[in-house]
Short mmCIF file of C-alpha atoms in Angstrom, two decimals:
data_model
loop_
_atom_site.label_atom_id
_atom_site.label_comp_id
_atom_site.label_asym_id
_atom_site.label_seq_id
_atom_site.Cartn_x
_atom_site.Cartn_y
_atom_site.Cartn_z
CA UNK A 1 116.22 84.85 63.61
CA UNK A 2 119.61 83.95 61.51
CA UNK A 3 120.09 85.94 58.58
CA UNK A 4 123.01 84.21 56.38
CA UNK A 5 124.35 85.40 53.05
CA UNK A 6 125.24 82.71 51.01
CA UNK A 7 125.78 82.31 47.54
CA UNK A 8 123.45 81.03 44.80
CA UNK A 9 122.49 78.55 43.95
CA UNK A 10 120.92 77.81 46.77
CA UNK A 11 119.30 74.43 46.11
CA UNK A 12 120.96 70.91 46.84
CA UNK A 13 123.43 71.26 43.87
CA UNK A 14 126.56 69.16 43.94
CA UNK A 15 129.74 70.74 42.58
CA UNK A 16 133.05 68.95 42.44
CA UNK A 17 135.24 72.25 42.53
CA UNK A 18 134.79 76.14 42.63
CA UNK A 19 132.99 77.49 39.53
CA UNK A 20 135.38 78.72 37.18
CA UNK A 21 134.96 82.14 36.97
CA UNK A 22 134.93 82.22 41.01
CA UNK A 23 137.99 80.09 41.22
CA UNK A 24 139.73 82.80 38.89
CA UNK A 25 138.68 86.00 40.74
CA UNK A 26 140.50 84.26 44.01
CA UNK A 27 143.31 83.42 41.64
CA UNK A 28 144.01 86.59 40.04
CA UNK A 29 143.57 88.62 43.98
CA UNK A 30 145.81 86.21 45.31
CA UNK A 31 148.46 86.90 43.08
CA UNK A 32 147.86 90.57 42.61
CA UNK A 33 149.11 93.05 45.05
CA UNK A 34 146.40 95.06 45.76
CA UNK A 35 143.21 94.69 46.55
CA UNK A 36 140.07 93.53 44.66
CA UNK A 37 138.67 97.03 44.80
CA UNK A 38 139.41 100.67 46.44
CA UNK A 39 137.15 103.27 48.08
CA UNK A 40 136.59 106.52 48.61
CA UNK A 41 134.40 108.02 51.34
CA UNK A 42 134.35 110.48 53.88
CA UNK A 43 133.44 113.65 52.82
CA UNK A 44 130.48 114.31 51.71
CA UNK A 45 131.66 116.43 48.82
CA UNK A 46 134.20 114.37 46.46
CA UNK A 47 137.67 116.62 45.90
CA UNK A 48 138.12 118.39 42.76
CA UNK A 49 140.91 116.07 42.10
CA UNK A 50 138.88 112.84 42.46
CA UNK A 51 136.24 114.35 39.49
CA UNK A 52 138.85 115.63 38.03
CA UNK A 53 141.12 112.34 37.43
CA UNK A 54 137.98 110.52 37.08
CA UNK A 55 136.69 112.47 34.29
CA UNK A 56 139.66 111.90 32.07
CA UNK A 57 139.37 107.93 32.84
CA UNK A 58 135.62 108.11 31.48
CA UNK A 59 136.26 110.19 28.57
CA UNK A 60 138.70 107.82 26.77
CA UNK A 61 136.39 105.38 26.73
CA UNK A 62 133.94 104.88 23.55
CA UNK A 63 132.07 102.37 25.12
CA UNK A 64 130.94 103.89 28.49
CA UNK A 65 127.42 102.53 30.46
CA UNK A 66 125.66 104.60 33.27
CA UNK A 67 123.43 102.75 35.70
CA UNK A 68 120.61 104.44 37.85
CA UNK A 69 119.66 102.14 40.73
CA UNK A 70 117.28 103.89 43.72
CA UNK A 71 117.56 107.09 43.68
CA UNK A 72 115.90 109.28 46.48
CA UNK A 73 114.83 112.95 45.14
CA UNK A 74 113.89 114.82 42.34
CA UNK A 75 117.48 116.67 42.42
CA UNK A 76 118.83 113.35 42.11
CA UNK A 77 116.74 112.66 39.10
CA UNK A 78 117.84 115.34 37.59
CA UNK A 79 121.49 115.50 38.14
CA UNK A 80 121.51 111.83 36.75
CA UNK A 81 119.90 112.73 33.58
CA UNK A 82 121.97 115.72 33.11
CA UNK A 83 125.29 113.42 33.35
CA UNK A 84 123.82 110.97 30.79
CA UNK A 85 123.83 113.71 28.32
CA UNK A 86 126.95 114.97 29.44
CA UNK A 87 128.52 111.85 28.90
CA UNK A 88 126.35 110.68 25.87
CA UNK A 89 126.33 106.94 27.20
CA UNK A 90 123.12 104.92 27.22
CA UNK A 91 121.63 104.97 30.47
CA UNK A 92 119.55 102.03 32.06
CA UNK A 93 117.55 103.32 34.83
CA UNK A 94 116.32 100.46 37.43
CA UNK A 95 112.50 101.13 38.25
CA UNK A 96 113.46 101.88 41.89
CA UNK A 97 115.30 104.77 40.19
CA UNK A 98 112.21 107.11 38.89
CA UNK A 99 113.68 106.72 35.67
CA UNK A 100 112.45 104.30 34.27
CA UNK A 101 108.91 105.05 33.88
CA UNK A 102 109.59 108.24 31.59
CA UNK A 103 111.16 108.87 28.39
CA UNK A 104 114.64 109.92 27.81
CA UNK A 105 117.05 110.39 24.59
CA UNK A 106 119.63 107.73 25.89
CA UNK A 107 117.50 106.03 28.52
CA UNK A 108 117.18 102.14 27.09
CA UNK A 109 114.45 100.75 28.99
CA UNK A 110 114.46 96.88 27.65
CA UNK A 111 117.72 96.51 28.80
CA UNK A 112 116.94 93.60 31.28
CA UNK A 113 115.37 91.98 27.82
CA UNK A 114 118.06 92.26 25.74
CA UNK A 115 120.61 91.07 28.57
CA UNK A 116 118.54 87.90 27.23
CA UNK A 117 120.55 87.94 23.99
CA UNK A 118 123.66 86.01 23.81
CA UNK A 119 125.18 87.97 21.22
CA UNK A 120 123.74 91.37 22.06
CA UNK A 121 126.04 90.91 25.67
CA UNK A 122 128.89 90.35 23.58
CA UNK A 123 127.90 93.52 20.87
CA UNK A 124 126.93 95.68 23.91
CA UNK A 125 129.47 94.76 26.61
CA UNK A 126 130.94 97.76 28.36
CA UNK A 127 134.62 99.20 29.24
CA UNK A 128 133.71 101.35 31.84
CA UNK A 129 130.92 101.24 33.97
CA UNK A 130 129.21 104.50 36.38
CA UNK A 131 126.82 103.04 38.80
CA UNK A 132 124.86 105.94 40.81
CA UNK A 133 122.55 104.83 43.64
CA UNK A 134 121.11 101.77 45.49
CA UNK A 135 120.95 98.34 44.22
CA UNK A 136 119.89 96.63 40.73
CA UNK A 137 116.59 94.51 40.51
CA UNK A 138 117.14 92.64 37.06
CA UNK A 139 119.43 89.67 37.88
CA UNK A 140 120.41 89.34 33.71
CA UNK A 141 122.07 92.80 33.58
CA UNK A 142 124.02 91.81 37.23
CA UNK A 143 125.28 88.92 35.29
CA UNK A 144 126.11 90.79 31.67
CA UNK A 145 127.98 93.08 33.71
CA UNK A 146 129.73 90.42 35.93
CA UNK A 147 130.52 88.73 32.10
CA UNK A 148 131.85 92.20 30.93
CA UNK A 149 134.03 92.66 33.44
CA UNK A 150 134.79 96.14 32.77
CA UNK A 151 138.32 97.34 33.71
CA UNK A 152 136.67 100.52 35.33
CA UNK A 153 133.54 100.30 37.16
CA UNK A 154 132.55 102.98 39.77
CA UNK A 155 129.82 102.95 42.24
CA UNK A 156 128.50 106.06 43.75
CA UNK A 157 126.36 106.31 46.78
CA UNK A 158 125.71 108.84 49.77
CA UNK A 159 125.91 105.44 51.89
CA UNK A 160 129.34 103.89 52.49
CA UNK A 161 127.84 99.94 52.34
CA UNK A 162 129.09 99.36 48.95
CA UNK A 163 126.26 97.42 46.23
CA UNK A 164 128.74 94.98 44.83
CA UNK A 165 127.75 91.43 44.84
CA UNK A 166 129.87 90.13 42.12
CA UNK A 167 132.64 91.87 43.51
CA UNK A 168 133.58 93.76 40.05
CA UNK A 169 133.17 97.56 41.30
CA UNK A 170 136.84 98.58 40.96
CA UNK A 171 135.93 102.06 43.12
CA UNK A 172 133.25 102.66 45.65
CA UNK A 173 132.95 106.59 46.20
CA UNK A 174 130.73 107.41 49.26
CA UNK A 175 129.65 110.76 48.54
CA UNK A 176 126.45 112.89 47.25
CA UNK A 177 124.87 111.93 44.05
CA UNK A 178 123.85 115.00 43.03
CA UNK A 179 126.81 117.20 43.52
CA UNK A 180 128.58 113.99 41.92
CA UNK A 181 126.67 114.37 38.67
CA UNK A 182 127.08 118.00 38.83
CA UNK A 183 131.08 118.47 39.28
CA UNK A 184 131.77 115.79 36.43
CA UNK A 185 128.90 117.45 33.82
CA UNK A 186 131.97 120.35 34.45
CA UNK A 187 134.44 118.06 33.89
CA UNK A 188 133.57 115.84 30.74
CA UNK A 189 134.32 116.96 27.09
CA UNK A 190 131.25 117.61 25.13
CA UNK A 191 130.05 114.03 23.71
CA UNK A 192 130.25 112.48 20.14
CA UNK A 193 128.66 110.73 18.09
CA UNK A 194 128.47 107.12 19.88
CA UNK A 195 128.21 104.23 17.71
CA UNK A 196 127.79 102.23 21.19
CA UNK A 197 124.92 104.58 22.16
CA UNK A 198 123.41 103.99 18.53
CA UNK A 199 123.64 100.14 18.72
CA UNK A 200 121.76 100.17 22.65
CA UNK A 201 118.71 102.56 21.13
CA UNK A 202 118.25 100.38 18.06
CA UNK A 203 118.34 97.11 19.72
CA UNK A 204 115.60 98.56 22.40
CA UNK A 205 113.44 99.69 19.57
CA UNK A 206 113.28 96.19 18.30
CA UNK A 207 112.03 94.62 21.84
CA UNK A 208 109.91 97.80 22.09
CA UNK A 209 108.31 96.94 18.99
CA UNK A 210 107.93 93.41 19.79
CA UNK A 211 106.19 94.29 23.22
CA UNK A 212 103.85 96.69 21.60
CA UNK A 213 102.57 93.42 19.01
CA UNK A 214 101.98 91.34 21.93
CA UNK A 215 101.43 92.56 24.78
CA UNK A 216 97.84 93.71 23.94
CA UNK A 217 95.12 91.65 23.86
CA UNK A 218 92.48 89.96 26.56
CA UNK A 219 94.50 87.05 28.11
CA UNK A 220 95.45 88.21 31.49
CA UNK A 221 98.92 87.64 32.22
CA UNK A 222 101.42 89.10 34.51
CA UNK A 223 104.06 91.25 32.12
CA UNK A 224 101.08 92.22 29.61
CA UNK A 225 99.21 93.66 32.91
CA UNK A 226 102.19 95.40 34.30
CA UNK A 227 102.73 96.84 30.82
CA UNK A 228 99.20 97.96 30.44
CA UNK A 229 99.34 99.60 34.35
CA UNK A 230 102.21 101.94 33.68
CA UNK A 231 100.40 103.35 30.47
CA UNK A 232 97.86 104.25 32.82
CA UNK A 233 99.39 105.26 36.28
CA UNK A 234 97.66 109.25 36.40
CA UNK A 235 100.58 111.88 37.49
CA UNK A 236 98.79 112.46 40.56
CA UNK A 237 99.75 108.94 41.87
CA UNK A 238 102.74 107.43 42.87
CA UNK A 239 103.80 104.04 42.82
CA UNK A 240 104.79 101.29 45.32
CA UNK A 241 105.94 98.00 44.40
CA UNK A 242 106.04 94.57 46.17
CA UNK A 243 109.25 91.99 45.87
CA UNK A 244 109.24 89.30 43.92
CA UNK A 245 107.91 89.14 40.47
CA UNK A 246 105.82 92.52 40.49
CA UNK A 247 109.19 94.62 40.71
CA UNK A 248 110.58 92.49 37.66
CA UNK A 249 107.29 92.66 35.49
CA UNK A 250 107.82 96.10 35.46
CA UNK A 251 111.65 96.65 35.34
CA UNK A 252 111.35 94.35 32.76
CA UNK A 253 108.16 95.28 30.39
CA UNK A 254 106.87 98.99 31.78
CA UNK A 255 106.28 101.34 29.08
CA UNK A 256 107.76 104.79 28.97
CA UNK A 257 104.17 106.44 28.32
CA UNK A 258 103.83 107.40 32.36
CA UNK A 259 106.29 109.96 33.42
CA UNK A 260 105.87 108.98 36.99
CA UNK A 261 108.84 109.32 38.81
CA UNK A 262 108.30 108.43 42.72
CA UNK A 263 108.75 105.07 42.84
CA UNK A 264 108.92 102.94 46.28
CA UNK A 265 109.95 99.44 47.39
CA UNK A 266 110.79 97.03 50.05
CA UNK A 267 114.25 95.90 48.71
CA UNK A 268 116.39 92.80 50.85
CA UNK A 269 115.73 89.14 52.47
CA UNK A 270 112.42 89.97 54.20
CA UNK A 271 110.89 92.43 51.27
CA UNK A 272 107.63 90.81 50.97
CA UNK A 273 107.17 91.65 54.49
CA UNK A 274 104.89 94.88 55.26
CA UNK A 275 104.35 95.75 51.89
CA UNK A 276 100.95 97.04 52.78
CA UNK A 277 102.00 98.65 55.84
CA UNK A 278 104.69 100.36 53.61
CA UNK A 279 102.69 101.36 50.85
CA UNK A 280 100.29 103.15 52.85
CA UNK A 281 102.92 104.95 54.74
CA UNK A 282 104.30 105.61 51.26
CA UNK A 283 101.40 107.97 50.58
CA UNK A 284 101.23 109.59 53.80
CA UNK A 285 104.49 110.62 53.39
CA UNK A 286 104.16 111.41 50.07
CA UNK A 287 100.94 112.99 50.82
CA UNK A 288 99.41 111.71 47.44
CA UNK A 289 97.63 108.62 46.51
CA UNK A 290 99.93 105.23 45.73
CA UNK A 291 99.22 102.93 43.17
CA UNK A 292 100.49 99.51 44.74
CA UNK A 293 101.54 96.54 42.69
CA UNK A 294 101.47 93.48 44.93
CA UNK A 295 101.90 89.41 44.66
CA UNK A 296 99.18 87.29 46.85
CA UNK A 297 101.95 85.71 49.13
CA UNK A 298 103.44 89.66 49.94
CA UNK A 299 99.52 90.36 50.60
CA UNK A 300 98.90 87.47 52.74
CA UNK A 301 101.79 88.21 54.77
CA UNK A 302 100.89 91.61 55.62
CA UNK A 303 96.85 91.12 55.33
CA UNK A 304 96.13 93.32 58.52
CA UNK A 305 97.65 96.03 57.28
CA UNK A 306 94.67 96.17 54.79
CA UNK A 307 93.09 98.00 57.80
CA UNK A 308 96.15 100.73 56.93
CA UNK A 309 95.06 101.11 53.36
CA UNK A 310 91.40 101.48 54.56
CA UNK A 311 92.06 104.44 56.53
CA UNK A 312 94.00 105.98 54.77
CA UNK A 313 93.54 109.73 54.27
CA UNK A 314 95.65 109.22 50.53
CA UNK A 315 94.04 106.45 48.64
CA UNK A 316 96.14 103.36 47.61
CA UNK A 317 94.85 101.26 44.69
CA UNK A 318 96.56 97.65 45.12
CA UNK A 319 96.55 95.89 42.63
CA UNK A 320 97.20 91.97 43.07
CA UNK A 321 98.40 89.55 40.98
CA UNK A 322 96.93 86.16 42.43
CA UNK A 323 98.84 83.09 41.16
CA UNK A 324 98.51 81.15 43.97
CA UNK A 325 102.05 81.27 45.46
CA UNK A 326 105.31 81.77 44.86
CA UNK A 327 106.14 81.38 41.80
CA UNK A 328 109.75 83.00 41.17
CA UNK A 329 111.11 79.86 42.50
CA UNK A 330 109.91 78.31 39.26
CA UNK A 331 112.75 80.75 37.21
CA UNK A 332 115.11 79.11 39.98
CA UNK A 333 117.82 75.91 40.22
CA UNK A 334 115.40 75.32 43.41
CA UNK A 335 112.56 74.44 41.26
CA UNK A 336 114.44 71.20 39.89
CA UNK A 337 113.98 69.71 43.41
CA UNK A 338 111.20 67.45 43.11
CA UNK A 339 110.60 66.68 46.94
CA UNK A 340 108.92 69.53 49.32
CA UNK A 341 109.19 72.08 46.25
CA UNK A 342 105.41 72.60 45.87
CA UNK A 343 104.73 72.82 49.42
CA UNK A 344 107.59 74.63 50.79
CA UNK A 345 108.64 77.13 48.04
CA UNK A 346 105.02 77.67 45.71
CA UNK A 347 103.12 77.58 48.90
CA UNK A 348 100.16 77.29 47.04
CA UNK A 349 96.94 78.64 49.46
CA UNK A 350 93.81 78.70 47.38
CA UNK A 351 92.61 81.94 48.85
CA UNK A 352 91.16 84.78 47.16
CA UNK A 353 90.76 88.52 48.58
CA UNK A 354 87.09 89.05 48.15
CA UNK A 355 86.31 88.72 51.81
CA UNK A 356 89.10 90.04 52.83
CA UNK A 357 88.52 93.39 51.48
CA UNK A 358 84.77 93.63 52.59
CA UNK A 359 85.85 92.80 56.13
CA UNK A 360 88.25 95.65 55.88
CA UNK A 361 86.09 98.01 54.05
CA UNK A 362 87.79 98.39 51.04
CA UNK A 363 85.88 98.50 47.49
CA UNK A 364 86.91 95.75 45.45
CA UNK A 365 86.29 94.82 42.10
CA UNK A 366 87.93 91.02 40.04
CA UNK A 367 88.13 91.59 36.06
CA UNK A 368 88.27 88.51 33.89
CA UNK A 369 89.81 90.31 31.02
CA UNK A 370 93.06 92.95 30.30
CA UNK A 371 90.88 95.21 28.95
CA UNK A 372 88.61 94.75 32.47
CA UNK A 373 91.75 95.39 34.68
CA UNK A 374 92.59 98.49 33.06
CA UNK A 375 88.88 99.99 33.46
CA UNK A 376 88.61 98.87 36.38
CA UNK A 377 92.07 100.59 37.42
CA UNK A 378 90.31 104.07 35.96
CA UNK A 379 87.62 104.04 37.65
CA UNK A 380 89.20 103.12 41.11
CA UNK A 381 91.53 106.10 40.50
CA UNK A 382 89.03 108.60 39.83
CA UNK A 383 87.61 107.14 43.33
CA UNK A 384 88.34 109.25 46.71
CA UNK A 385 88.93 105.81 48.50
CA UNK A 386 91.35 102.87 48.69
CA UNK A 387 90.43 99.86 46.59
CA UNK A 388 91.57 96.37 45.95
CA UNK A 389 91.60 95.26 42.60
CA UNK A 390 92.17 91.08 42.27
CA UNK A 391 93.41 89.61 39.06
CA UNK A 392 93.37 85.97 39.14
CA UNK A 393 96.56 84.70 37.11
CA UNK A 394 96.25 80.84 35.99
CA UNK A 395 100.26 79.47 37.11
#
């Protein structure tokens, strides 16, 4: 097995020259003296100097953005929040965070939504950027940022590979997140009233109130289900999510209303693999039951792990969306491709999960109807067992 990075598009595109704004990033390194970006790691407390001269860079700017990607721990959770205030920027929290499932003053949970508005990114667009944790899921606020092109944007991470695929973090400090948060909240002035901050919460109120008109209703469909599943997740569970379009449906449309903040997925090239291997292990570990939010392709890749979630001493509810393949390739340049697309990208398989789960002893149950799914999802939480819950999703 070969694993190559290369960069998107990935389909049989012809190009006569280097996109532009690649062709001036190489221009303006090769004539600079310095490089692209710096970094700071080693110990694993940053020096009093580093906060220090950092905190005066962050508090001249009016239109600062903090970004939560995975975070690992409740301290972590905490410490980010705290800084937010401190700082008094808007903060969008990525649903591998544990943010972004509970309400906030300055958390703007739409933001991959309104990254969809041409002249929101240029109302909104940031001078300085504070990135704390792992990797970003929504591909629109990668590429507002990347169109921003902040003249400060800092990435801070206990790991020293840096998360930087557009190559615009101008400092990568390896060092704990927590502590992080905590020395600057010393540093900062207290904030004022942000105009920025004002214009993000306004704008997010809008989409919020948009969602909330149509999202209810009986037609089953992927974003309106996802929605609907974080109003209900009980505190007692926690919840695991598959790659592919489950993690986006709910970075993209999860409500607020849930307050659940451990939050686990398989992230990289081969994330639909193990999902239900990972989920259950997720709730051993946890030692609490796991909601899991799965696609049929990450299920039929790890099917015998079912046997896993059957024996599992914490219950794990999976819930699957069935549209018969893959169908994030359809929001791809790939899917313009006429020959081989269906068969080798969609992968359409016809299956459903009925037998599946009665030859691993799971209860399962297939509502026709939103309001269905979400009763269904009640009851199989109130259950002392693991329980597969199919919702068939017309493509």
């Amino acid at each position: 097995h070969v694993n190559c990075m290369f960069r998107e598009p990935l389909a049989p595109l012809t190009a006569e020259a280097l996109p532009e704004p690649f062709a001036r990033a190489v221009d303006n390194w090769r004539r600079a003296n310095q490089p692209i970006s710096t970094s700071v790691s080693g110990p694993p407390e940053i020096t009093a100097r580093d906060i220090a001269a950092l905190a005066r860079e962050v508090s001249t700017s009016e239109r600062g953005l903090l970004l939560a990607g995975g975070l690992h721990s409740e301290i972590e959770r905490k410490a980010v929040l705290a800084l937010s205030s401190a700082l008094g920027w808007p903060l969008l929290a990525d649903i591998t965070s544990g943010l972004r499932l509970s309400p906030g003053k300055q958390l703007i949970p739409y933001y991959d939504l309104l990254a969809a508005s041409e002249s929101l990114r240029r109302k909104l667009a940031p001078e300085v950027v504070l990135h704390l944790g792992g990797k970003l899921t929504s591909k629109r606020l990668q590429q507002f940022l990347k169109d921003a092109a902040p003249s400060v944007f800092v990435h801070v991470s206990p790991y020293g590979e840096p998360v930087d695929p557009d190559h615009i973090v101008t400092r990568h400090i390896q060092t704990n997140i927590a502590s992080f948060c905590d020395a600057l909240c010393e540093e900062v002035p207290s904030p004022q009233e942000s105009d920025y901050l004002t214009r993000w919460q306004q704008a997010n109120r809008l989409v919020e109130d948009i969602l909330n008109q149509n999202c209810d209703g009986e037609r089953l469909s992927e974003p309106a289900i996802a929605r609907a599943l974080s109003r209900n997740l009980p505190d007692s569970h926690a919840l695991f999510v598959a790659s592919s379009m489950p993690i986006r449906w709910l970075d993209m449309y999860a409500s607020t209303d849930a307050g659940v903040t451990q939050v686990g997925a398989n992230r990289g090239a081969s994330g639909i693999d193990g999902t239900m291997a990972t989920a259950t292990g997720y709730a051993q570990g946890l030692e609490q039951p796991v909601t899991c939010l799965t696609g049929d392709l990450a299920l039929l890749h790890d099917i015998n792990s079912l046997a896993l979630v059957s024996s599992s001493t914490w219950p794990v509810i999976v819930v699957l969306f069935n549209n018969n393949g893959g169908h994030i390739f359809d929001m791809l340049p790939v899917a313009k491709v006429r020959e081989g697309y269906e068969q080798h990208f969609v992968s359409p398989h016809g299956f459903r999960f009925a037998d599946a789960a009665a030859q691993f002893g799971l209860a399962y149950v297939c509502p026709s109807t939103a309001n269905d799914v979400i009763g269904a999802y009640r009851d199989a939480t109130q259950q002392d067992r693991s329980s597969l819950i199919e919702i068939p999703i017309d493509a």
